[in-house]
Short mmCIF file of C-alpha atoms in Angstrom, two decimals:
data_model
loop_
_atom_site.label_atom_id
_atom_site.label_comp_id
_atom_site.label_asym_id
_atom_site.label_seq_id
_atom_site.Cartn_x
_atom_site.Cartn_y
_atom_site.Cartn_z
CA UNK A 261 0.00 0.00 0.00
CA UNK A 262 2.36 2.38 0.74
CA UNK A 263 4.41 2.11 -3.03
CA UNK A 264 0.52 2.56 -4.53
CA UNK A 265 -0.65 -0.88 -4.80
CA UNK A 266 1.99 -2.17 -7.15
CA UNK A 267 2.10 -6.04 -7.30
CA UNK A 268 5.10 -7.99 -6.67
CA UNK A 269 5.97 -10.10 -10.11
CA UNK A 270 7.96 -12.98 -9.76
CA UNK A 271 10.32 -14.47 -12.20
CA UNK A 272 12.65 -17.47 -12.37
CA UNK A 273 15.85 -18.35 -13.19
CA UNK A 274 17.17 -22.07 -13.06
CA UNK A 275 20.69 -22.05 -10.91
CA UNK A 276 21.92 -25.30 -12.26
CA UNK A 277 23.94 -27.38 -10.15
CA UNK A 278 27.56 -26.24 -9.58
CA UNK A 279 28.71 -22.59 -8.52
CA UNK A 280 29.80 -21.35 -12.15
CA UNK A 281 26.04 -22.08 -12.92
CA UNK A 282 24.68 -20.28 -10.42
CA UNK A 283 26.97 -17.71 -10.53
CA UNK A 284 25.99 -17.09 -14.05
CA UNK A 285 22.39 -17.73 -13.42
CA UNK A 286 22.52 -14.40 -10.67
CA UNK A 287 24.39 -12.49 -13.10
CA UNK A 288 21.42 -13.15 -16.08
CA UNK A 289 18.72 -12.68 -13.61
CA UNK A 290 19.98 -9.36 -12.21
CA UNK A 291 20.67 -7.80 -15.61
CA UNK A 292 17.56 -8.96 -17.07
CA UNK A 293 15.15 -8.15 -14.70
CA UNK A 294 16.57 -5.39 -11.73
CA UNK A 295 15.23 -7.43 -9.30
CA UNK A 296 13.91 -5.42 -6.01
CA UNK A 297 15.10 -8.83 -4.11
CA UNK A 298 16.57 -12.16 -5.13
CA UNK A 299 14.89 -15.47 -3.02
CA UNK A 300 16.31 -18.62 -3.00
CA UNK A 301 18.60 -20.77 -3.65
CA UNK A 302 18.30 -23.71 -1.05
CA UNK A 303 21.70 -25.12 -1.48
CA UNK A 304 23.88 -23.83 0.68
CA UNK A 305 27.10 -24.10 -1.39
CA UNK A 306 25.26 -22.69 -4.34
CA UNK A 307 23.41 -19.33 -2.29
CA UNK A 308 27.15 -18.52 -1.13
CA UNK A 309 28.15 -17.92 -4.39
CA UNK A 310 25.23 -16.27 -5.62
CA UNK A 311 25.56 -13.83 -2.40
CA UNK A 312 28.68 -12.63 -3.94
CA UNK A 313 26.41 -11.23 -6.77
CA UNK A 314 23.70 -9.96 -5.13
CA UNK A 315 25.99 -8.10 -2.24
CA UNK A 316 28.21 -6.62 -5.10
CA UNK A 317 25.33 -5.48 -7.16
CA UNK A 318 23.22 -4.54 -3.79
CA UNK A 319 20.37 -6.44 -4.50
CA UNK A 320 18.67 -8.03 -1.73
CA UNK A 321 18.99 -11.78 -0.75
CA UNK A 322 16.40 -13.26 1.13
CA UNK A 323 17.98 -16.61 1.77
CA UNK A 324 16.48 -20.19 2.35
CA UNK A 325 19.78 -22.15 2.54
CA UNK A 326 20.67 -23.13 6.07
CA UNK A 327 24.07 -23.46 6.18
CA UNK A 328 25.66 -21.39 9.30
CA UNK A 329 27.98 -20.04 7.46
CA UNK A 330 26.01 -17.90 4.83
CA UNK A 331 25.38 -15.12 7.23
CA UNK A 332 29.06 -14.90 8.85
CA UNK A 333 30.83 -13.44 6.16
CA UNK A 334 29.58 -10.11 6.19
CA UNK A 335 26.83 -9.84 4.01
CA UNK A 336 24.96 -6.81 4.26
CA UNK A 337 22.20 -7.22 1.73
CA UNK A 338 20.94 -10.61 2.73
CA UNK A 339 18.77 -12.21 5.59
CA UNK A 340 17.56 -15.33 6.37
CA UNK A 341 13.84 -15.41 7.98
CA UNK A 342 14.37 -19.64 8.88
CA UNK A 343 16.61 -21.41 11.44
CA UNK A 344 20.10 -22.16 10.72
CA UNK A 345 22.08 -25.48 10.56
CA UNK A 346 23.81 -25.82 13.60
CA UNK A 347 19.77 -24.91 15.03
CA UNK A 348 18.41 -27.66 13.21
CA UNK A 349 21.06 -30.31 14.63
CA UNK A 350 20.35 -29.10 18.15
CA UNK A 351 16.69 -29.35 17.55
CA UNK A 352 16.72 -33.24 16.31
CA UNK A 353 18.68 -34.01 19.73
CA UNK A 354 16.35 -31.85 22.11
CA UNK A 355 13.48 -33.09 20.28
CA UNK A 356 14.91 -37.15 20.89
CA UNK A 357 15.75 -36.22 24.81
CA UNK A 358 12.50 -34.79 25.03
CA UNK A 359 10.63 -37.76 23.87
CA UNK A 360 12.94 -40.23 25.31
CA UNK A 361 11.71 -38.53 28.77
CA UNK A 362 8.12 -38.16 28.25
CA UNK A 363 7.95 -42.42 27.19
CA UNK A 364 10.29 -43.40 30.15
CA UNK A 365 12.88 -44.35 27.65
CA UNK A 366 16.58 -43.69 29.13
CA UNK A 367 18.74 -42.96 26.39
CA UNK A 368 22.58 -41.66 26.76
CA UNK A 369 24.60 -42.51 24.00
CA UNK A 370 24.23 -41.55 20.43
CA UNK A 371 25.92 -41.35 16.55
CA UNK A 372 26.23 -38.41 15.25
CA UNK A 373 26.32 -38.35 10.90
CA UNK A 374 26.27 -36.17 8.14
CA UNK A 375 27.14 -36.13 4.50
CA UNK A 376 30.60 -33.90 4.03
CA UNK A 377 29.24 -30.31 2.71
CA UNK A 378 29.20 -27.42 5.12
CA UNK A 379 25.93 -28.15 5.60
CA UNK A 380 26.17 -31.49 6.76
CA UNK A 381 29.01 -29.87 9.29
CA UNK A 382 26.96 -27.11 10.43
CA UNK A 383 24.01 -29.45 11.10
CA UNK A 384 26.26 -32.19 13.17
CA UNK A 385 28.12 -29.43 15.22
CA UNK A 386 24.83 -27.66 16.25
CA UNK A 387 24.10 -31.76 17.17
CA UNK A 388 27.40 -32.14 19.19
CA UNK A 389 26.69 -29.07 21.31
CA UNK A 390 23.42 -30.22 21.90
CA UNK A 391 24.55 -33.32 22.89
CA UNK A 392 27.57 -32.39 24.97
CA UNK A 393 25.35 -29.73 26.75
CA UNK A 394 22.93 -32.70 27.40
CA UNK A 395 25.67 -35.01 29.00
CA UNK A 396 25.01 -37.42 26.25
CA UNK A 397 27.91 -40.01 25.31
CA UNK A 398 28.94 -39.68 21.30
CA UNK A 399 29.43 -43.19 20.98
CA UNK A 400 29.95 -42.49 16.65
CA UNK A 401 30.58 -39.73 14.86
CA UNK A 402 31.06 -40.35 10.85
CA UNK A 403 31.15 -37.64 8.03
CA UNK A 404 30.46 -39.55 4.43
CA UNK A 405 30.34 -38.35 0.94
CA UNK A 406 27.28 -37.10 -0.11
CA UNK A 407 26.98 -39.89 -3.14
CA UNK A 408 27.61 -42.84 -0.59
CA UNK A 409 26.59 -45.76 -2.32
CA UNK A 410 26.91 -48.60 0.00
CA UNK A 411 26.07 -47.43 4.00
CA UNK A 412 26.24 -51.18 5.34
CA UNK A 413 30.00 -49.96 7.37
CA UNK A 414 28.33 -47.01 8.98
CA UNK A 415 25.50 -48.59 9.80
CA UNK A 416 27.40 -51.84 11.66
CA UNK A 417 29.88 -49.60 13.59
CA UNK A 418 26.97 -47.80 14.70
CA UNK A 419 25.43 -51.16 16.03
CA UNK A 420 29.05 -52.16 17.33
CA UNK A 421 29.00 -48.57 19.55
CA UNK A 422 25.71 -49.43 20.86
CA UNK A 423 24.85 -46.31 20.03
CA UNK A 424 20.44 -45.22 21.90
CA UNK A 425 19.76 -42.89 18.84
CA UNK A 426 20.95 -41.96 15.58
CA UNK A 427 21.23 -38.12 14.79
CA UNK A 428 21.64 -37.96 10.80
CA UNK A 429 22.04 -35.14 8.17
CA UNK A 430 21.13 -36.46 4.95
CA UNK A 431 19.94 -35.04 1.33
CA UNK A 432 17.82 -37.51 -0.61
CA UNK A 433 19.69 -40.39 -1.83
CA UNK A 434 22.07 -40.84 0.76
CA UNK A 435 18.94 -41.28 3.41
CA UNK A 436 17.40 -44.00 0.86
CA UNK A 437 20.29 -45.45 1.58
CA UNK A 438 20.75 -45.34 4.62
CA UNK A 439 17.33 -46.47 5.65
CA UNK A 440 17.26 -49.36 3.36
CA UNK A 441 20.46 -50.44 5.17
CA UNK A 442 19.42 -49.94 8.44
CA UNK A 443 16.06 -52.15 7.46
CA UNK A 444 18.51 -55.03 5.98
CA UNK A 445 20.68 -55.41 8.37
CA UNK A 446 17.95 -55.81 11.10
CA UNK A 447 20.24 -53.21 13.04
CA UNK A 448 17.87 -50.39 14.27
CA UNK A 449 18.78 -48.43 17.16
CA UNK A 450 15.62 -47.01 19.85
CA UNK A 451 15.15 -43.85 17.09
CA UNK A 452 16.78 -42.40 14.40
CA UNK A 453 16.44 -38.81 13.87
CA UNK A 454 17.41 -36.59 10.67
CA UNK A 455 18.34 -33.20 10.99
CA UNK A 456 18.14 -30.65 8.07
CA UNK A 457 17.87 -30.90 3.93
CA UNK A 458 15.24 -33.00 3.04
CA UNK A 459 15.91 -36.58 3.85
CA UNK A 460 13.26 -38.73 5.69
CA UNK A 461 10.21 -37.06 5.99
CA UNK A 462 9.66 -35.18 3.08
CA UNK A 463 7.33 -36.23 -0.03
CA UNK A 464 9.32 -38.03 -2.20
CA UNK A 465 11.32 -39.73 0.60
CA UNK A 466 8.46 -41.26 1.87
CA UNK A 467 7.03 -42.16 -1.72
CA UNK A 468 10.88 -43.70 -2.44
CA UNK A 469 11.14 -45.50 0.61
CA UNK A 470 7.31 -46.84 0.81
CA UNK A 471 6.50 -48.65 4.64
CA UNK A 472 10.66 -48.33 5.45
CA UNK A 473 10.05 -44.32 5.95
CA UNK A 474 7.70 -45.27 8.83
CA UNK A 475 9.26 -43.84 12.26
CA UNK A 476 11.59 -42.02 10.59
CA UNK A 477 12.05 -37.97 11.64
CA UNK A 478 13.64 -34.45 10.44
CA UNK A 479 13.40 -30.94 11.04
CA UNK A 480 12.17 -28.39 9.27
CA UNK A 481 11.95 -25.00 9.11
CA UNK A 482 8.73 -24.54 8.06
CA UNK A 483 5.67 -25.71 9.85
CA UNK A 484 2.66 -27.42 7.78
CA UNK A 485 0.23 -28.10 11.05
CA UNK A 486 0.51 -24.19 12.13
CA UNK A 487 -3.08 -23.62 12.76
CA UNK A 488 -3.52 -20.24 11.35
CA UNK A 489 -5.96 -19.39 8.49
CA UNK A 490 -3.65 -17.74 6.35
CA UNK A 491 -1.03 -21.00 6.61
CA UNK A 492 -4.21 -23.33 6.52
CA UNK A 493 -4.83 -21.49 3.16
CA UNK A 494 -1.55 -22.20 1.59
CA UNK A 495 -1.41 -25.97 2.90
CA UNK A 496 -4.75 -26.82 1.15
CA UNK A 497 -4.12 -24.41 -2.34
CA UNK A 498 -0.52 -26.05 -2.79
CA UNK A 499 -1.49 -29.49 -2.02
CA UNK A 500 -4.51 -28.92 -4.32
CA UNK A 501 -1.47 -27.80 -7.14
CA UNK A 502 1.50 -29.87 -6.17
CA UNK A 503 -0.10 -33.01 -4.67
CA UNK A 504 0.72 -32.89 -1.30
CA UNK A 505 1.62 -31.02 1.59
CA UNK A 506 4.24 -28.16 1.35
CA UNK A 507 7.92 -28.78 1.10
CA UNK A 508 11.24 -26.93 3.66
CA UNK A 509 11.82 -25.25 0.62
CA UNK A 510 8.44 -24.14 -0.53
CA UNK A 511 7.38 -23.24 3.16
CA UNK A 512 10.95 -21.17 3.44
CA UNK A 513 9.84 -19.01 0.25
CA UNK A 514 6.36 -18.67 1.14
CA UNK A 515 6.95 -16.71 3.99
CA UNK A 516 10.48 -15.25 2.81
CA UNK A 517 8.41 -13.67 0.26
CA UNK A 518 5.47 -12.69 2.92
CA UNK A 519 8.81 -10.72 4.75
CA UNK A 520 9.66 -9.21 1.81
CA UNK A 521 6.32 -7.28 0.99
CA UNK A 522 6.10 -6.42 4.86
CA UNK A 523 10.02 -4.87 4.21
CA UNK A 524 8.79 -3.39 1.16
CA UNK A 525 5.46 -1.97 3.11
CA UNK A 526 7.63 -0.48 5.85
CA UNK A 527 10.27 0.95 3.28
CA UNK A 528 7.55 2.65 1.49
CA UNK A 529 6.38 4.46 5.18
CA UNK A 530 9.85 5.43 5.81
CA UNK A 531 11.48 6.48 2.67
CA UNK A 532 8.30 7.55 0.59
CA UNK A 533 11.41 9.66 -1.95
CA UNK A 534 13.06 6.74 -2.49
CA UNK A 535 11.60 3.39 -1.20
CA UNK A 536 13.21 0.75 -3.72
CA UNK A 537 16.81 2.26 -3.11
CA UNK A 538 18.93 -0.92 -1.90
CA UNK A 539 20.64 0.85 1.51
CA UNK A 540 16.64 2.17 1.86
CA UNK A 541 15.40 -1.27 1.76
CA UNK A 542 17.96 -3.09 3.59
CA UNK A 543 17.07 -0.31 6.90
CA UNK A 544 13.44 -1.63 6.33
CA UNK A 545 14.60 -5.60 6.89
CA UNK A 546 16.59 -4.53 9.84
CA UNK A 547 13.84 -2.17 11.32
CA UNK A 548 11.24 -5.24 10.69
CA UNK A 549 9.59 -5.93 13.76
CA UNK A 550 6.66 -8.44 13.05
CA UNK A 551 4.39 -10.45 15.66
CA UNK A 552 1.57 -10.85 13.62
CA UNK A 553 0.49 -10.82 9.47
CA UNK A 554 0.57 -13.72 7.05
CA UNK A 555 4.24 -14.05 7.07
CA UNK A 556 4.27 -14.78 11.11
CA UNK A 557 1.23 -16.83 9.92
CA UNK A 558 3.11 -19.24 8.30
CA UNK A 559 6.58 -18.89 10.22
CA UNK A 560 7.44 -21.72 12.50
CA UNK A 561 7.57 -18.92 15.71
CA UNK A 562 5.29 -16.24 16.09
CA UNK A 563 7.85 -13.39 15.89
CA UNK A 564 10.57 -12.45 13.02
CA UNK A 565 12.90 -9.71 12.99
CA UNK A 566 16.33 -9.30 11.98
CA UNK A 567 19.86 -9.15 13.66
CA UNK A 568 22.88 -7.27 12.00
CA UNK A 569 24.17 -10.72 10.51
CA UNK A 570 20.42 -10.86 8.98
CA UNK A 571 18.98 -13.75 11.09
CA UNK A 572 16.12 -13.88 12.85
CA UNK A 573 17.13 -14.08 16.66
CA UNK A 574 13.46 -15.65 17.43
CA UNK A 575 13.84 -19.09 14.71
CA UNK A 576 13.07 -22.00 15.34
CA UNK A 577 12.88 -25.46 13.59
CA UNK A 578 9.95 -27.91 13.61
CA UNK A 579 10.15 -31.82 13.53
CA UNK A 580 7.85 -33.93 11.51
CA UNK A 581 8.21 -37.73 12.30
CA UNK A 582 6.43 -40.24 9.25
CA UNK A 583 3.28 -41.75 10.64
CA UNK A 584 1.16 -44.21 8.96
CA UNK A 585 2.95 -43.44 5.58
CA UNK A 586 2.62 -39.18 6.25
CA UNK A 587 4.55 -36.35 7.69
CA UNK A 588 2.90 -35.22 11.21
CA UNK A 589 4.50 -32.32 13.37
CA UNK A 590 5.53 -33.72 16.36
CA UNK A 591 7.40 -31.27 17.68
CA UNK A 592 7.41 -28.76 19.59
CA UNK A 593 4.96 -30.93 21.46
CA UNK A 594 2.52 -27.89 22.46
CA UNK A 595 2.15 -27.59 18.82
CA UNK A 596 2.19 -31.34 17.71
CA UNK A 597 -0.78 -33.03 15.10
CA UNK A 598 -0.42 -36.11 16.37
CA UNK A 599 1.43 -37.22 19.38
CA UNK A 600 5.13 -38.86 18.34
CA UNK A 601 5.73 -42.65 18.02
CA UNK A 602 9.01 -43.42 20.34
CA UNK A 603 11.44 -45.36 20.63
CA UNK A 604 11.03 -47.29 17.05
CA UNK A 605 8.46 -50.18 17.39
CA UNK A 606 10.96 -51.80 15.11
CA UNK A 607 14.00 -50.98 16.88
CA UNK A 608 16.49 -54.39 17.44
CA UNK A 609 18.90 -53.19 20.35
#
């Protein structure tokens, strides 16, 4: 309202897979377009290098890639409205504590693994803190290449350590893997718990893995159960698109782009001359104060603002465990669709 009603257009630009494609894909989509903001790019490795471009040419980044990292390098034009990494490790490990206590379930060792990206490092040190702070044992620790084909090794020494609970940050075909080895070798430990990227419990996870995704939990920083009309709205019109519920990734844009009208909105009240100037904008995301509106309507928390680095001091990441073949929120507990299923039914030591 306060730029006179103009509409936000979105356009797209594929970012490939390497950093000389997205670098190039940031480049085209800047000069092309002008872009007010850039959102994206999920992969961590790949929104670092695209951050060069947008800082240089002072274009806005509002970032959905989790890696720690992104937002300790001194960028001044981009924030990130979701949890971090190193959160979403310490999440998975309060989350498994949590439940181990409320079902009477003692648990005080546990394996700590991740695929060997910055991500998967940001996710398992957020998990070691957690656990040290917790006065848990790390019984395991492994880092893996990310295009592990054969996880039977990893799986027996975790079996050997005797390790309570698993704490795992996987992408997509390294958590196929993993579960269909854990499932083979009849070694399942009391719970196993992902943390971060999209392993697990998303969509096509559970369609991949059929009844062996059952039990199985990760984070997220995006909540699908928040019972809010505005998020209820975009659960049932995406599902009625896409085919089922929302994605990390397409609950991180949602509201990243919710944030960026509300900067826009409060840009346009404080710099009416020049409201779309970059250093304009960028005092509008830091002076963003919001406890209410569709973008807190669909945020995991019910309060996002912005510290210098650009995060939000008041994230926070959601777990969703697979029940009867779907992902359910289980956690936080106060804000849970169904109550969680621990340890494993399945579970062999």
């Amino acid at each position: 309202k306060s730029l006179g009603g103009i509409p936000l257009e979105l356009v797209i630009e594929d970012v490939g897979e390497d950093a000389m494609s997205a670098r190039l894909a940031t480049e085209s989509i800047i000069s092309k377009h002008k872009p007010v903001a850039v959102l994206g790019l999920y992969i961590s490795r790949l929104t670092t290098v695209a951050s060069e471009i947008t800082e240089r040419e002072k274009v806005i980044m509002v970032a959905d890639a989790l890696v720690d990292s992104i937002t300790e390098v001194g960028r001044q034009y981009l924030f990130r409205p979701s949890p971090k990494a190193s959160m979403q490790g310490r999440s998975a490990v309060e989350y498994v504590i949590e439940a181990a206590e409320k079902s009477g379930v003692k648990v005080e060792k546990v394996a700590i693994l991740n695929e060997d990206s910055s991500f998967g490092r940001s996710n398992a040190i957020g998990a070691v803190q957690a656990a040290l702070d917790n006065g848990l044992t790390i019984v395991y620790q492994k880092e893996y290449p990310y295009d592990i084909t054969d996880a039977s090794s990893i799986v027996h020494g975790i079996a050997t350590a005797k390790a309570d609970f698993v704490v795992h940050c996987p992408y997509f075909m390294d958590a196929i893997i993993f579960a269909q080895a854990f499932k083979e070798l009849n070694l399942i430990p009391k719970y196993i718990a992902g943390m971060g990227a999209c392993g697990y419990s998303d969509p096509e996870s559970i369609e991949a893995l059929g009844a062996i995704a059952e039990y199985y939990s990760n984070t997220c920083s995006y909540n699908p159960a928040k019972d809010t009309a505005q998020n209820r709205k975009f659960v049932e019109e995406y599902t009625a698109q896409v085919g089922h519920i929302p994605t990390e990734g397409a609950g991180m844009n949602y509201y990243g782009m919710w944030v960026l009208k509300e900067a826009l909105e409060l840009s346009g009240e404080l710099y009416p001359e020049d409201p779309l100037n970059p250093d304009n904008l960028r005092n509008a995301f830091l002076k963003l104060d919001l406890t209410s509106g569709p973008a807190v309507d669909t945020y995991p928390t019910n309060h996002i603002s912005f510290d210098g680095k650009g995060d939000n001091p008041h994230a926070r990441a959601t777990i969703l465990q697979v029940i009867n073949g779907e992902s359910k929120v289980v956690w936080p507990f106060e804000e849970a669709e169904v109550k969680f299923v621990f340890p494993r039914p399945d579970a062999t030591y």
